[in-house]
GROMACS .gro file of C-alpha atoms in nm:
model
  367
    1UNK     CA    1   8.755   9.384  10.741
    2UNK     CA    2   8.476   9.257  10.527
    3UNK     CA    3   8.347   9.531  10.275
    4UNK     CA    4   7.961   9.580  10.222
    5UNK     CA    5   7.866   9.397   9.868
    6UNK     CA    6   7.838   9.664   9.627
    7UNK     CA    7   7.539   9.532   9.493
    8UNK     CA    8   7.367   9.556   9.838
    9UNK     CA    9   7.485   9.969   9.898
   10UNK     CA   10   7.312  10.035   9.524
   11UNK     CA   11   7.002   9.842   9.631
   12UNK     CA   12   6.996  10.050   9.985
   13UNK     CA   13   7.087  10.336   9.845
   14UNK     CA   14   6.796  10.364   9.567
   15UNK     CA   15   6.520  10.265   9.876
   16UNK     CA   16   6.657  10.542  10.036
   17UNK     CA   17   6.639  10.799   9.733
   18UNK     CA   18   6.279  10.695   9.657
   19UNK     CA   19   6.201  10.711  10.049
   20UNK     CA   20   6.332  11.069  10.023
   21UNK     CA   21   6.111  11.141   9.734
   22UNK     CA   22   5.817  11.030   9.878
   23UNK     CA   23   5.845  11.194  10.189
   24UNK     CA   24   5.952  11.543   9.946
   25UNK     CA   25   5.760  11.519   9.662
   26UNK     CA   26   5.624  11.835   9.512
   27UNK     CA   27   5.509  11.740   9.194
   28UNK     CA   28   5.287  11.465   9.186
   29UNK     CA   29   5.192  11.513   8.763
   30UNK     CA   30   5.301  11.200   8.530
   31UNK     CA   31   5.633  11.419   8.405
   32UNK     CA   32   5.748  11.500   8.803
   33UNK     CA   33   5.701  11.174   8.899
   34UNK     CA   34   5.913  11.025   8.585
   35UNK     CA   35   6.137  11.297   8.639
   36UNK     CA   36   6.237  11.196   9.046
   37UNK     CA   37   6.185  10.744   8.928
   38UNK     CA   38   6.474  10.815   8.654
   39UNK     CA   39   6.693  11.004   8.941
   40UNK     CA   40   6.661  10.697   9.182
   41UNK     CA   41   6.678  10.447   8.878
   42UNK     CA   42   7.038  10.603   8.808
   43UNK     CA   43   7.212  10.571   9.095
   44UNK     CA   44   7.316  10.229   9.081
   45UNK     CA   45   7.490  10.322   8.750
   46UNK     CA   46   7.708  10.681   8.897
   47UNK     CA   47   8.036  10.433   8.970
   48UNK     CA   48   8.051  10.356   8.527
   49UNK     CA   49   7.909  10.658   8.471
   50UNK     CA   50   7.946  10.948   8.726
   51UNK     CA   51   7.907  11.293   8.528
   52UNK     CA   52   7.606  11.129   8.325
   53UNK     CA   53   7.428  11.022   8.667
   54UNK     CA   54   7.496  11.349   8.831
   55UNK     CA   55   7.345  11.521   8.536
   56UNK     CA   56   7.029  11.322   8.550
   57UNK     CA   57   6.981  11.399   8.931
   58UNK     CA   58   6.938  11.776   8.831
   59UNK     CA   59   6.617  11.768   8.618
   60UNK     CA   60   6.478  11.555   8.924
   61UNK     CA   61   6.600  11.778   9.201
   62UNK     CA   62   6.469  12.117   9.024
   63UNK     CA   63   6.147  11.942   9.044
   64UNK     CA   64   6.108  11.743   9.334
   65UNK     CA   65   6.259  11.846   9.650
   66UNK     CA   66   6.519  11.546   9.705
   67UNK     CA   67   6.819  11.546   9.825
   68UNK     CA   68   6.950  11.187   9.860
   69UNK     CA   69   6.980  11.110   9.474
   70UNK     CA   70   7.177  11.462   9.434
   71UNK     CA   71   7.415  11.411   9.672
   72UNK     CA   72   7.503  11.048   9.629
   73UNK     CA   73   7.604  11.148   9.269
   74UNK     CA   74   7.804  11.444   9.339
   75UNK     CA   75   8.001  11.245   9.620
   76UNK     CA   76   8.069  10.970   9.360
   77UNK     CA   77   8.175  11.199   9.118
   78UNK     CA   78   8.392  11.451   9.340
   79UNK     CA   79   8.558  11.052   9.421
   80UNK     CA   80   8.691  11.021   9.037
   81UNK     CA   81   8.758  11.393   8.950
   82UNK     CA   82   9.098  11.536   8.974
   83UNK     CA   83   8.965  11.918   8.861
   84UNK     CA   84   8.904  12.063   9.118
   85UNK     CA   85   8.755  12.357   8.905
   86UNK     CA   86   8.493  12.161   8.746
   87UNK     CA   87   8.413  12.024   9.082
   88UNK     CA   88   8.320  12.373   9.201
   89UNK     CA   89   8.137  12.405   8.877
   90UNK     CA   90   7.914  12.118   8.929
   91UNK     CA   91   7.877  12.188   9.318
   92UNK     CA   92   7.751  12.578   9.178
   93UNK     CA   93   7.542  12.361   8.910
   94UNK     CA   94   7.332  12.203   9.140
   95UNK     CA   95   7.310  12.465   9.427
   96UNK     CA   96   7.129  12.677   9.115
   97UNK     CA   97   6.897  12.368   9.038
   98UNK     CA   98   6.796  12.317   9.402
   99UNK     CA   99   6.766  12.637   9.511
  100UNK     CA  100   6.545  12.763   9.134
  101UNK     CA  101   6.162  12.728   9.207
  102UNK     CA  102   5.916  12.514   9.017
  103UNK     CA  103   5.778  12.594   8.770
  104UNK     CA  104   6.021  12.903   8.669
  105UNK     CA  105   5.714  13.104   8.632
  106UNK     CA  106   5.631  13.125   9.000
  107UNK     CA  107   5.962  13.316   9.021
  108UNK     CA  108   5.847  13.605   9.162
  109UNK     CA  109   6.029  13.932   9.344
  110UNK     CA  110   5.942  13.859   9.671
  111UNK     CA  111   6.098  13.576   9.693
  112UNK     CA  112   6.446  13.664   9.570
  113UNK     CA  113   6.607  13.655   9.897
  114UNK     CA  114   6.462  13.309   9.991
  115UNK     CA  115   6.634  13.201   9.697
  116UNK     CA  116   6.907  13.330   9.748
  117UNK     CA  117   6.974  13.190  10.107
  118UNK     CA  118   6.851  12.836   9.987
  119UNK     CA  119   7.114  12.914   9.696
  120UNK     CA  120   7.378  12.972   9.944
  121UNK     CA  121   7.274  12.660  10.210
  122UNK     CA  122   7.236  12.446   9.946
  123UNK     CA  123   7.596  12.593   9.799
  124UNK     CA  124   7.729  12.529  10.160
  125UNK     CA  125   7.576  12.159  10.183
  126UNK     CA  126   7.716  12.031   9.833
  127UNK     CA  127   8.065  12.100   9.963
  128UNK     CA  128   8.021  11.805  10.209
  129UNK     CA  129   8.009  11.546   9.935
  130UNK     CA  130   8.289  11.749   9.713
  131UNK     CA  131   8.517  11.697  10.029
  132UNK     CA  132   8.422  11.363  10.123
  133UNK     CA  133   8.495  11.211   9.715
  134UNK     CA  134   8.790  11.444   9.755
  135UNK     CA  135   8.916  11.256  10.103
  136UNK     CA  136   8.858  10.887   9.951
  137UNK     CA  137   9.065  10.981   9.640
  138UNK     CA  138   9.359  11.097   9.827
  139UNK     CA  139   9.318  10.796  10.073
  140UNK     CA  140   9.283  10.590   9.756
  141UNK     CA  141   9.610  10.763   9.603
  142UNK     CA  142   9.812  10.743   9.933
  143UNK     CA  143   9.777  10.357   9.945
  144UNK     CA  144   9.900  10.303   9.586
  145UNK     CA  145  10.196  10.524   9.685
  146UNK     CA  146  10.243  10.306   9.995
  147UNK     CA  147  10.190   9.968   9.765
  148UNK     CA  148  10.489  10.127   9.517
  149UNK     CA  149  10.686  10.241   9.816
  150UNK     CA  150  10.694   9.874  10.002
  151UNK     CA  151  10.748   9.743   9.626
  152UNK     CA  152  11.008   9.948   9.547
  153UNK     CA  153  11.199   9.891   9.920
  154UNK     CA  154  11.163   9.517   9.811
  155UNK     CA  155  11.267   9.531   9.539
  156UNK     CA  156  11.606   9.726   9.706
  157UNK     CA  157  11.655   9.477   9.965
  158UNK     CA  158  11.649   9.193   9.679
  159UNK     CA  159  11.921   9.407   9.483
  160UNK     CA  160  12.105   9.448   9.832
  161UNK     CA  161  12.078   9.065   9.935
  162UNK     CA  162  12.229   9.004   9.547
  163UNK     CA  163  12.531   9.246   9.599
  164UNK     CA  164  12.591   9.100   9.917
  165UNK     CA  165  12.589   8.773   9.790
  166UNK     CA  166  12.840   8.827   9.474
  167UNK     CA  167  13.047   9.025   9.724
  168UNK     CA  168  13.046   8.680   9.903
  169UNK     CA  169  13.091   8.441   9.580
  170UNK     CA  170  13.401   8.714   9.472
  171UNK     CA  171  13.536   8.644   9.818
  172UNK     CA  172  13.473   8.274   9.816
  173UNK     CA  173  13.663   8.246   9.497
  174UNK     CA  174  13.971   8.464   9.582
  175UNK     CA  175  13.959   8.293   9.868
  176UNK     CA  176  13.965   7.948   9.703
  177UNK     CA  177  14.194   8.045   9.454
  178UNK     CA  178  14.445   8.185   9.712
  179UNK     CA  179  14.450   7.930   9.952
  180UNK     CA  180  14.356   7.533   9.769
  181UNK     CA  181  14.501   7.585   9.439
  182UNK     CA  182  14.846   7.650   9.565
  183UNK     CA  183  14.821   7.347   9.786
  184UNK     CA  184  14.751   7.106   9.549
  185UNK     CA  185  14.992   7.281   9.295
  186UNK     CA  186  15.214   7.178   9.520
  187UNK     CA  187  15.107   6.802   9.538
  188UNK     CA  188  15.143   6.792   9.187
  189UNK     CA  189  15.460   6.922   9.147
  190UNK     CA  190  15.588   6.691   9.449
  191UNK     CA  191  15.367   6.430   9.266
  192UNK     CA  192  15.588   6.459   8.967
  193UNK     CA  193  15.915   6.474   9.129
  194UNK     CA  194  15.842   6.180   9.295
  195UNK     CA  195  15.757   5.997   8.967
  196UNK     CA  196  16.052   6.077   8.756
  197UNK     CA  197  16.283   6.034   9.048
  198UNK     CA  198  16.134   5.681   9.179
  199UNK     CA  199  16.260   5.359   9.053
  200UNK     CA  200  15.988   5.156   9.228
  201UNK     CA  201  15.700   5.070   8.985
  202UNK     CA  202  15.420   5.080   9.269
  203UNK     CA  203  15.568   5.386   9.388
  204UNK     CA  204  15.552   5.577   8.991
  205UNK     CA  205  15.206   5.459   8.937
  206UNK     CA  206  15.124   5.574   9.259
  207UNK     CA  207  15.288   5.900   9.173
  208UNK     CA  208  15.138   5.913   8.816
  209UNK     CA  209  14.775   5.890   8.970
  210UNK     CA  210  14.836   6.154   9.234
  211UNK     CA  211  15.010   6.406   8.935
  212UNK     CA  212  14.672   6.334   8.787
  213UNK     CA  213  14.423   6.399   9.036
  214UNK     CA  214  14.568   6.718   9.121
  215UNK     CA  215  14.572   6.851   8.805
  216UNK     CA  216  14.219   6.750   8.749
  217UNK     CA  217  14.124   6.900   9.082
  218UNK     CA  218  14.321   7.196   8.969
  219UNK     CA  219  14.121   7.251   8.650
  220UNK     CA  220  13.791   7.174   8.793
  221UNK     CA  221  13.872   7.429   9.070
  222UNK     CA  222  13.980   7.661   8.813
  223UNK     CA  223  13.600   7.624   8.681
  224UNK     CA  224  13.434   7.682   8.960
  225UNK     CA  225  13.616   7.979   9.057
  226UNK     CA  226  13.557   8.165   8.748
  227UNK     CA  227  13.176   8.067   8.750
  228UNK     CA  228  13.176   8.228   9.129
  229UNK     CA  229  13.350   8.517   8.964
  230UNK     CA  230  13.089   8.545   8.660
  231UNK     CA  231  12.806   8.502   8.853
  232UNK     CA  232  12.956   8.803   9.111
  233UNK     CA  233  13.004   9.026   8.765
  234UNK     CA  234  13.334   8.988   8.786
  235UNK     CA  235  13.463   8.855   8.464
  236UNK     CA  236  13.822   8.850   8.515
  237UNK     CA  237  14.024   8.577   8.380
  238UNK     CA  238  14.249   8.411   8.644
  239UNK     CA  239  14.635   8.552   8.640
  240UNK     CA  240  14.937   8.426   8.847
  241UNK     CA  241  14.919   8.536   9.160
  242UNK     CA  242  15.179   8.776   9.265
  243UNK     CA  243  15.489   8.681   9.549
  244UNK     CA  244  15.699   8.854   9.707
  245UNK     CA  245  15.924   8.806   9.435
  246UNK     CA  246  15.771   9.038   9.241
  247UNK     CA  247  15.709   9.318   9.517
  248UNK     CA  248  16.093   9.521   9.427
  249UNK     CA  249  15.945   9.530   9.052
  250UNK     CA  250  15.607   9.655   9.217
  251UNK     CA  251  15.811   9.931   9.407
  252UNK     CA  252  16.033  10.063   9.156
  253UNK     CA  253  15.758  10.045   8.840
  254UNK     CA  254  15.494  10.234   9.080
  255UNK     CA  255  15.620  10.573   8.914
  256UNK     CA  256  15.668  10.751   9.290
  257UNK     CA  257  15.943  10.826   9.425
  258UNK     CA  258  15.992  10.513   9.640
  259UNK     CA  259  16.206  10.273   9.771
  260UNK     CA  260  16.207   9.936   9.931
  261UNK     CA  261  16.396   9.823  10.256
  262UNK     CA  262  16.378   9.595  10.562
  263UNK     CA  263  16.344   9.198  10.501
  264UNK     CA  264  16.088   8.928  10.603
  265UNK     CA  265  16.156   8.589  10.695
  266UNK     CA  266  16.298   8.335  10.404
  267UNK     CA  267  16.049   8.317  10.120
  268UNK     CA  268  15.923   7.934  10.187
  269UNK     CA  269  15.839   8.047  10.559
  270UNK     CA  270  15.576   8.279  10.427
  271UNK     CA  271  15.285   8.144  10.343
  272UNK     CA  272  15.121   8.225   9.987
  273UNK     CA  273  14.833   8.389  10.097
  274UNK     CA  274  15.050   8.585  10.338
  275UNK     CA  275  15.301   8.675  10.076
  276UNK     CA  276  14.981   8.792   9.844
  277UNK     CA  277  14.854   9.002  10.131
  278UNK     CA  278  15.187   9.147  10.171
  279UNK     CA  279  15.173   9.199   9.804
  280UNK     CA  280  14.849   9.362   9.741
  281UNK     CA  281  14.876   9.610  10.031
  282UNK     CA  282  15.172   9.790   9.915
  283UNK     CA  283  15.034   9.752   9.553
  284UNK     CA  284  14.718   9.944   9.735
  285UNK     CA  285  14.885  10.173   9.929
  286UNK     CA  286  15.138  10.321   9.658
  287UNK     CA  287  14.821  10.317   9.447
  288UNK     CA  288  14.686  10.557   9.729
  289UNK     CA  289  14.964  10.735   9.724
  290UNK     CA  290  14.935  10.847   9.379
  291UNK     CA  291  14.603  10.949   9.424
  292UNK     CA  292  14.554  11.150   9.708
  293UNK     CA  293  14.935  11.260   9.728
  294UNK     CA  294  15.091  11.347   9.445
  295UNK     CA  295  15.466  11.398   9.401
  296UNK     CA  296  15.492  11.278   9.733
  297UNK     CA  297  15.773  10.992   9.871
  298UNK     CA  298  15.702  10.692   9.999
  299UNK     CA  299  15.864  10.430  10.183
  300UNK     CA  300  15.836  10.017  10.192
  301UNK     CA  301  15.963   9.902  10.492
  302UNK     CA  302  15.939   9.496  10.550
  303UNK     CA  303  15.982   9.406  10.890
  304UNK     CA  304  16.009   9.114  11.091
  305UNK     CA  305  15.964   9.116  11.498
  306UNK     CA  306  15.954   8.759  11.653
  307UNK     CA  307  15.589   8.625  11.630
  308UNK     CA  308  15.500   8.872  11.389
  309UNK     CA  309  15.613   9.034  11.056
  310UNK     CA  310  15.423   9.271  10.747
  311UNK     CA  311  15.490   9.555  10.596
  312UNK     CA  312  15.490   9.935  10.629
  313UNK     CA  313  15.378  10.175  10.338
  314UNK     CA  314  15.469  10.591  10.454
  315UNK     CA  315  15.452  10.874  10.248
  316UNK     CA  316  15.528  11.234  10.294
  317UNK     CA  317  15.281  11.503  10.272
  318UNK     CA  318  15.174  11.598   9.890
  319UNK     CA  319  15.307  11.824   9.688
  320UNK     CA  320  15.084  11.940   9.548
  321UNK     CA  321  14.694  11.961   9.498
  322UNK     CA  322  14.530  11.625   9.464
  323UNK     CA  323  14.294  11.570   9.186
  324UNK     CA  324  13.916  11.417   9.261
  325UNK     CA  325  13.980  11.097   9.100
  326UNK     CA  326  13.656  10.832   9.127
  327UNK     CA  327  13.696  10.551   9.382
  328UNK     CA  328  13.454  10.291   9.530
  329UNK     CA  329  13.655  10.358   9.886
  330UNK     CA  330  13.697   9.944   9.910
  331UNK     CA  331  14.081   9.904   9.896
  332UNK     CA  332  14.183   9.947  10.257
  333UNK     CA  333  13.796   9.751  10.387
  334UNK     CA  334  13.864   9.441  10.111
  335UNK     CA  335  14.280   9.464  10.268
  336UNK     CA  336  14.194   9.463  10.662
  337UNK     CA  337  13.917   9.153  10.558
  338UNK     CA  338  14.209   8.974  10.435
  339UNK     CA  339  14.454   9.050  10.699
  340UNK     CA  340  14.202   8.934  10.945
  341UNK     CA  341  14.100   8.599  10.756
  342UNK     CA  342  14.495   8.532  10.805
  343UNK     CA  343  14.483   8.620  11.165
  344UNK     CA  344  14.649   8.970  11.133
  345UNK     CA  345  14.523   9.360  11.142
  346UNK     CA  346  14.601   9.628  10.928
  347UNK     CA  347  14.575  10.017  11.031
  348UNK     CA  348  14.580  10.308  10.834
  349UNK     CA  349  14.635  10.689  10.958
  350UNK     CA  350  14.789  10.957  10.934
  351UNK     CA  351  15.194  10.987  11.015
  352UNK     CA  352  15.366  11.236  11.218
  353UNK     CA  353  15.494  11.424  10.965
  354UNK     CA  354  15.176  11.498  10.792
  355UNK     CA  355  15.149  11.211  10.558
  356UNK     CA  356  14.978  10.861  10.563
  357UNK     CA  357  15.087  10.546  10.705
  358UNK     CA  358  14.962  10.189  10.644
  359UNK     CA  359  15.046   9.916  10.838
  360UNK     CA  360  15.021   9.508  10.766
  361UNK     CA  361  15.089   9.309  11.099
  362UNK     CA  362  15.074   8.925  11.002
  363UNK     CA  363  15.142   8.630  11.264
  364UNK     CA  364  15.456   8.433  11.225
  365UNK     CA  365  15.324   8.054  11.238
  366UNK     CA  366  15.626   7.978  11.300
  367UNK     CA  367  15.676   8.080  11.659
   0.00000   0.00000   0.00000
């Protein structure tokens, strides 16, 4: 919507005042008629300086009987005044200017009670203005709040499209980690078997270059994994991954009272990611374990049940009062994306006898 030039509302708004002087004008002597000019004259200047323009509308309206000049002031002026208090002041103010005679002479006893009721409509009247500059500065305050309030939620949906996002570069690189640098670990250590073991010169060369590649392709993945990482705020330097191998030294160096049984299928038919699944999952679970039941049992059981195998973490009911230790609440969410990327589920509940049960189904590729 196109707003009225301000320019134009000054110029329309002074006709007006000196229309409504001429039409009320009660003085017609060189210092009344000064007296109501400067009150029209001022009004283009009440948005710079309201208090100043509303203070040289009163001289004019004890004088003249105008109304226009008056009230455009006050409105303005009500519109850029937070105190309310000196709002009522001023509206008082210039009730007592309009509603004083001219000259102060002619005040006389029988007219008391005209001037008081002219006192008290005029009192009435300036509240209009007060109210209306009091409406526009709330409106006015309202849509900054609104402006901050949209800026603000934009600004939170740019913070949550940038967790979301590192969440997504931390899984793309534990992802690529897990899955690609294994394989081609395992062309270049076939790569170099194949190269001391060959006699054939094609075949070595052949060997050589592959050995090469891969380890190239291993340290440039390597790179890019920890730049995903650092750019997700994770800056944690890449580790071996953990096997199976090392889940009995997991168990028994957990601190619980816990033990290990059951058996999966031989080592090299478990994938790596599977076996690191497998891996963190009881690493989570006993972790649980110590948090939310403490000095309570647990149990590792590793199963394996034709197309399927994973593992099963149980523990007893705690024995005593669990402490309220911090936690983001991500372990088991981050687990069952992970057992789902590999095809599998994982569920988490409570046992029969009171404790907590976590359960890592995997598919057997095999079958």
């Amino acid at each position: 919507m196109n707003r009225i030039p301000a320019a134009l509302v000054d110029a329309g708004l002074v006709v007006l005042a000196g229309f409504d002087l001429w039409l009320n004008l009660e003085d017609d002597t060189p210092f009344g008629l000064v007296l109501g000019a400067l009150t029209c004259a001022a009004l283009p200047l009440r948005r710079r300086f309201p208090l100043s323009v509303f203070l040289l509308c009163l001289p004019g309206s004890l004088v003249q009987d105008v109304l226009v000049a008056p009230v455009a002031a006050l409105y303005t002026l009500a519109a850029r005044t937070r105190d309310r208090r000196l709002l009522a002041l001023y509206a008082t103010l210039f009730a007592l200017i309009t509603a004083a005679p001219w000259p102060l002479t002619d005040f006389a006893g029988e007219e008391h009670t005209w001037t008081l009721v002219t006192f008290v409509y005029t009192l009435a009247m300036a509240s209009a203005p007060v109210l209306l500059g009091q409406l526009l500065q709330t409106r006015r305050d309202l849509r900054l709040q609104l402006t901050e309030t949209e800026a603000a939620r934009e600004h939170e949906r740019e913070l949550h499209a940038q967790g979301v996002l590192a969440r997504e570069r931390a899984q793309l690189a534990r992802e690529m980690h897990d899955v690609v640098s294994h394989q081609v670990s395992l062309i270049a250590v076939q790569a170099g078997a194949l190269q001391v073991a060959t006699a054939n010169d094609e075949v070595h060369e052949a060997a050589r270059t592959i050995r090469t590649l891969s380890v190239e392709t291993l340290d440039e993945l390597r790179t890019m994994v920890t730049l995903l990482r650092a750019s997700s705020g994770d800056t944690t330097e890449l580790a071996p991954q953990p096997t199976l191998a090392d889940l009995r030294r997991l168990v028994h160096g957990s601190g619980l009272d816990a033990g290990l049984t059951g058996e999966l299928p031989a080592v090299d038919a478990v994938p790596a990611p599977a076996q690191r699944a497998l891996y963190r999952t009881v690493q989570e679970a006993l972790t649980n374990v110590r948090k939310h039941a403490p000095g309570a049992a647990a149990r590792v059981e590793l199963w394996h049940d034709g197309p399927a195998y994973g593992v099963t973490v149980t523990n007893d009911p705690p024995a005593r009062p669990a402490l309220s230790l911090p936690g983001a609440h991500q372990g088991l969410i981050g687990l069952r994306e992970r057992a789902e990327l590999l095809g599998g589920s994982l569920e988490s509940g409570p046992s029969g006898d009171g404790g907590w049960q976590v359960r890592l189904r995997l598919p057997d590729r095999r079958s």
